PDB file of C-alpha atoms in Angstrom:
ATOM      1  CA  MET A   1     -46.594  31.359 -66.138  1.00 60.00           C
ATOM      2  CA  GLU A   2     -48.256  28.731 -68.289  1.00 70.00           C
ATOM      3  CA  LYS A   3     -46.640  27.645 -71.521  1.00 69.00           C
ATOM      4  CA  ALA A   4     -49.824  28.600 -73.402  1.00 69.00           C
ATOM      5  CA  PHE A   5     -48.715  32.213 -72.935  1.00 75.00           C
ATOM      6  CA  ARG A   6     -45.439  31.704 -74.812  1.00 73.00           C
ATOM      7  CA  VAL A   7     -44.762  32.024 -78.518  1.00 82.00           C
ATOM      8  CA  LYS A   8     -42.405  29.181 -79.404  1.00 78.00           C
ATOM      9  CA  LYS A   9     -42.597  28.590 -83.149  1.00 81.00           C
ATOM     10  CA  ASN A  10     -40.109  30.405 -85.344  1.00 85.00           C
ATOM     11  CA  THR A  11     -42.801  31.163 -87.943  1.00 84.00           C
ATOM     12  CA  GLU A  12     -44.929  32.928 -85.324  1.00 85.00           C
ATOM     13  CA  ILE A  13     -41.942  34.968 -84.121  1.00 81.00           C
ATOM     14  CA  GLU A  14     -41.147  35.960 -87.717  1.00 85.00           C
ATOM     15  CA  LYS A  15     -44.768  37.042 -88.180  1.00 83.00           C
ATOM     16  CA  ILE A  16     -44.479  39.352 -85.143  1.00 84.00           C
ATOM     17  CA  ILE A  17     -41.247  40.876 -86.475  1.00 85.00           C
ATOM     18  CA  GLN A  18     -42.564  41.297 -90.045  1.00 86.00           C
ATOM     19  CA  LYS A  19     -45.438  43.423 -88.756  1.00 82.00           C
ATOM     20  CA  LYS A  20     -42.771  46.006 -87.816  1.00 82.00           C
ATOM     21  CA  ASP A  21     -44.839  47.520 -85.023  1.00 84.00           C
ATOM     22  CA  SER A  22     -42.156  48.120 -82.419  1.00 87.00           C
ATOM     23  CA  VAL A  23     -40.901  50.412 -79.670  1.00 91.00           C
ATOM     24  CA  GLY A  24     -37.465  50.390 -78.130  1.00 90.00           C
ATOM     25  CA  ASP A  25     -34.818  52.055 -76.050  1.00 89.00           C
ATOM     26  CA  GLY A  26     -31.133  51.391 -75.440  1.00 89.00           C
ATOM     27  CA  PHE A  27     -31.825  48.162 -73.570  1.00 93.00           C
ATOM     28  CA  PHE A  28     -34.897  46.462 -75.083  1.00 94.00           C
ATOM     29  CA  VAL A  29     -37.065  46.316 -78.205  1.00 93.00           C
ATOM     30  CA  VAL A  30     -40.706  45.235 -78.013  1.00 92.00           C
ATOM     31  CA  TYR A  31     -42.444  44.050 -81.192  1.00 91.00           C
ATOM     32  CA  LYS A  32     -46.212  43.552 -81.075  1.00 89.00           C
ATOM     33  CA  TYR A  33     -48.717  41.819 -83.301  1.00 86.00           C
ATOM     34  CA  GLU A  34     -52.480  41.875 -82.950  1.00 85.00           C
ATOM     35  CA  ASN A  35     -53.715  38.288 -82.763  1.00 79.00           C
ATOM     36  CA  LEU A  36     -57.451  37.810 -82.366  1.00 72.00           C
ATOM     37  CA  LYS A  37     -57.319  33.995 -82.554  1.00 78.00           C
ATOM     38  CA  THR A  38     -56.221  33.394 -78.969  1.00 72.00           C
ATOM     39  CA  GLY A  39     -58.168  34.541 -75.936  1.00 73.00           C
ATOM     40  CA  HIS A  40     -55.031  35.722 -74.123  1.00 81.00           C
ATOM     41  CA  PHE A  41     -51.724  37.447 -74.767  1.00 83.00           C
ATOM     42  CA  ARG A  42     -48.622  35.487 -75.760  1.00 85.00           C
ATOM     43  CA  PHE A  43     -44.975  36.517 -75.660  1.00 88.00           C
ATOM     44  CA  ALA A  44     -41.434  35.459 -76.491  1.00 90.00           C
ATOM     45  CA  VAL A  45     -38.049  36.610 -75.215  1.00 92.00           C
ATOM     46  CA  SER A  46     -34.919  36.757 -77.353  1.00 92.00           C
ATOM     47  CA  VAL A  47     -31.399  37.289 -75.999  1.00 93.00           C
ATOM     48  CA  SER A  48     -28.382  37.356 -78.298  1.00 92.00           C
ATOM     49  CA  LYS A  49     -25.153  35.519 -77.527  1.00 93.00           C
ATOM     50  CA  LYS A  50     -23.513  38.963 -77.495  1.00 93.00           C
ATOM     51  CA  PHE A  51     -25.288  39.525 -74.178  1.00 91.00           C
ATOM     52  CA  GLY A  52     -22.978  37.167 -72.314  1.00 89.00           C
ATOM     53  CA  ILE A  53     -22.562  33.585 -71.233  1.00 94.00           C
ATOM     54  CA  ALA A  54     -25.536  31.221 -70.981  1.00 95.00           C
ATOM     55  CA  VAL A  55     -25.984  31.823 -67.252  1.00 95.00           C
ATOM     56  CA  GLU A  56     -26.393  35.577 -67.820  1.00 93.00           C
ATOM     57  CA  ARG A  57     -28.748  35.086 -70.777  1.00 94.00           C
ATOM     58  CA  ASN A  58     -30.943  32.674 -68.813  1.00 94.00           C
ATOM     59  CA  LEU A  59     -31.022  35.013 -65.813  1.00 94.00           C
ATOM     60  CA  VAL A  60     -32.291  37.943 -67.863  1.00 94.00           C
ATOM     61  CA  LYS A  61     -34.881  35.713 -69.573  1.00 93.00           C
ATOM     62  CA  ARG A  62     -36.172  34.566 -66.168  1.00 92.00           C
ATOM     63  CA  ARG A  63     -36.360  38.175 -65.003  1.00 93.00           C
ATOM     64  CA  VAL A  64     -38.283  39.273 -68.101  1.00 92.00           C
ATOM     65  CA  ARG A  65     -40.707  36.348 -67.730  1.00 90.00           C
ATOM     66  CA  GLU A  66     -41.286  37.267 -64.088  1.00 92.00           C
ATOM     67  CA  ILE A  67     -42.009  40.898 -65.014  1.00 90.00           C
ATOM     68  CA  VAL A  68     -44.396  39.816 -67.769  1.00 87.00           C
ATOM     69  CA  SER A  69     -46.244  37.438 -65.441  1.00 85.00           C
ATOM     70  CA  ALA A  70     -46.859  40.260 -62.945  1.00 86.00           C
ATOM     71  CA  GLU A  71     -48.398  42.657 -65.490  1.00 83.00           C
ATOM     72  CA  ASP A  72     -51.942  42.858 -66.828  1.00 81.00           C
ATOM     73  CA  PHE A  73     -51.711  42.730 -70.627  1.00 78.00           C
ATOM     74  CA  GLN A  74     -54.420  43.258 -73.203  1.00 75.00           C
ATOM     75  CA  ALA A  75     -55.629  39.894 -74.441  1.00 72.00           C
ATOM     76  CA  ARG A  76     -55.355  40.431 -78.170  1.00 80.00           C
ATOM     77  CA  PHE A  77     -51.592  40.875 -78.560  1.00 83.00           C
ATOM     78  CA  ASP A  78     -48.610  38.645 -79.185  1.00 85.00           C
ATOM     79  CA  PHE A  79     -45.319  40.357 -78.444  1.00 88.00           C
ATOM     80  CA  LEU A  80     -41.593  39.734 -78.605  1.00 91.00           C
ATOM     81  CA  VAL A  81     -39.065  41.229 -76.189  1.00 92.00           C
ATOM     82  CA  ILE A  82     -35.542  41.498 -77.586  1.00 93.00           C
ATOM     83  CA  VAL A  83     -32.886  42.123 -74.964  1.00 94.00           C
ATOM     84  CA  LYS A  84     -29.909  44.202 -76.127  1.00 94.00           C
ATOM     85  CA  PRO A  85     -26.378  43.605 -74.756  1.00 93.00           C
ATOM     86  CA  ALA A  86     -26.436  46.967 -72.929  1.00 92.00           C
ATOM     87  CA  ALA A  87     -29.085  45.566 -70.554  1.00 91.00           C
ATOM     88  CA  ASN A  88     -26.417  43.339 -68.998  1.00 91.00           C
ATOM     89  CA  ARG A  89     -25.596  46.017 -66.421  1.00 91.00           C
ATOM     90  CA  LEU A  90     -29.200  46.539 -65.223  1.00 91.00           C
ATOM     91  CA  ASP A  91     -30.614  45.111 -62.021  1.00 92.00           C
ATOM     92  CA  PHE A  92     -34.140  43.690 -61.666  1.00 94.00           C
ATOM     93  CA  GLN A  93     -35.831  46.965 -60.701  1.00 95.00           C
ATOM     94  CA  GLU A  94     -34.241  48.859 -63.613  1.00 94.00           C
ATOM     95  CA  ILE A  95     -35.309  46.113 -66.036  1.00 94.00           C
ATOM     96  CA  LYS A  96     -38.854  46.281 -64.676  1.00 93.00           C
ATOM     97  CA  THR A  97     -39.024  50.068 -65.029  1.00 93.00           C
ATOM     98  CA  ALA A  98     -37.634  50.029 -68.578  1.00 93.00           C
ATOM     99  CA  LEU A  99     -39.963  47.245 -69.737  1.00 92.00           C
ATOM    100  CA  ASN A 100     -43.052  48.819 -68.173  1.00 91.00           C
ATOM    101  CA  LYS A 101     -42.309  52.080 -69.999  1.00 91.00           C
ATOM    102  CA  LEU A 102     -41.954  50.202 -73.286  1.00 91.00           C
ATOM    103  CA  PHE A 103     -45.133  48.187 -72.705  1.00 88.00           C
ATOM    104  CA  ALA A 104     -47.022  51.430 -72.045  1.00 88.00           C
ATOM    105  CA  ARG A 105     -45.569  53.056 -75.184  1.00 89.00           C
ATOM    106  CA  ALA A 106     -46.539  49.992 -77.220  1.00 86.00           C
ATOM    107  CA  LYS A 107     -50.057  50.234 -75.726  1.00 85.00           C
ATOM    108  CA  ILE A 108     -50.195  46.597 -74.670  1.00 85.00           C
ATOM    109  CA  ILE A 109     -50.784  47.331 -70.960  1.00 81.00           C
ATOM    110  CA  GLU A 110     -53.177  49.667 -69.244  1.00 69.00           C
ATOM    111  CA  VAL A 111     -51.369  52.603 -67.675  1.00 63.00           C
ATOM    112  CA  THR A 112     -52.540  53.318 -64.129  1.00 59.00           C
ATOM    113  CA  GLN A 113     -51.557  56.630 -62.578  1.00 52.00           C
TER     114      GLN A 113
END
């Protein structure tokens, strides 16, 4: 995934959170912000130190990035995925299922049935 699809600046992340348009479950929270300036979606991943050691935090960030790169998102949104410590016990398939449900609830992906 190209770096143009990532939100890196703290001010941009704060803007997404201040909008307060979010959905969540016991494992993840997804904040979204409608951004019409870019021609594509952008995202950020946040994992607290409460999640575990650096190896575990980096592993879950790589998994979330892989899931995001495989999905077809609407172009006008920036979003932030916050990983809660309870997600430490999930495997890749469970993470993918949980995130896809949240993305559908947040209406940032097209649901195909």
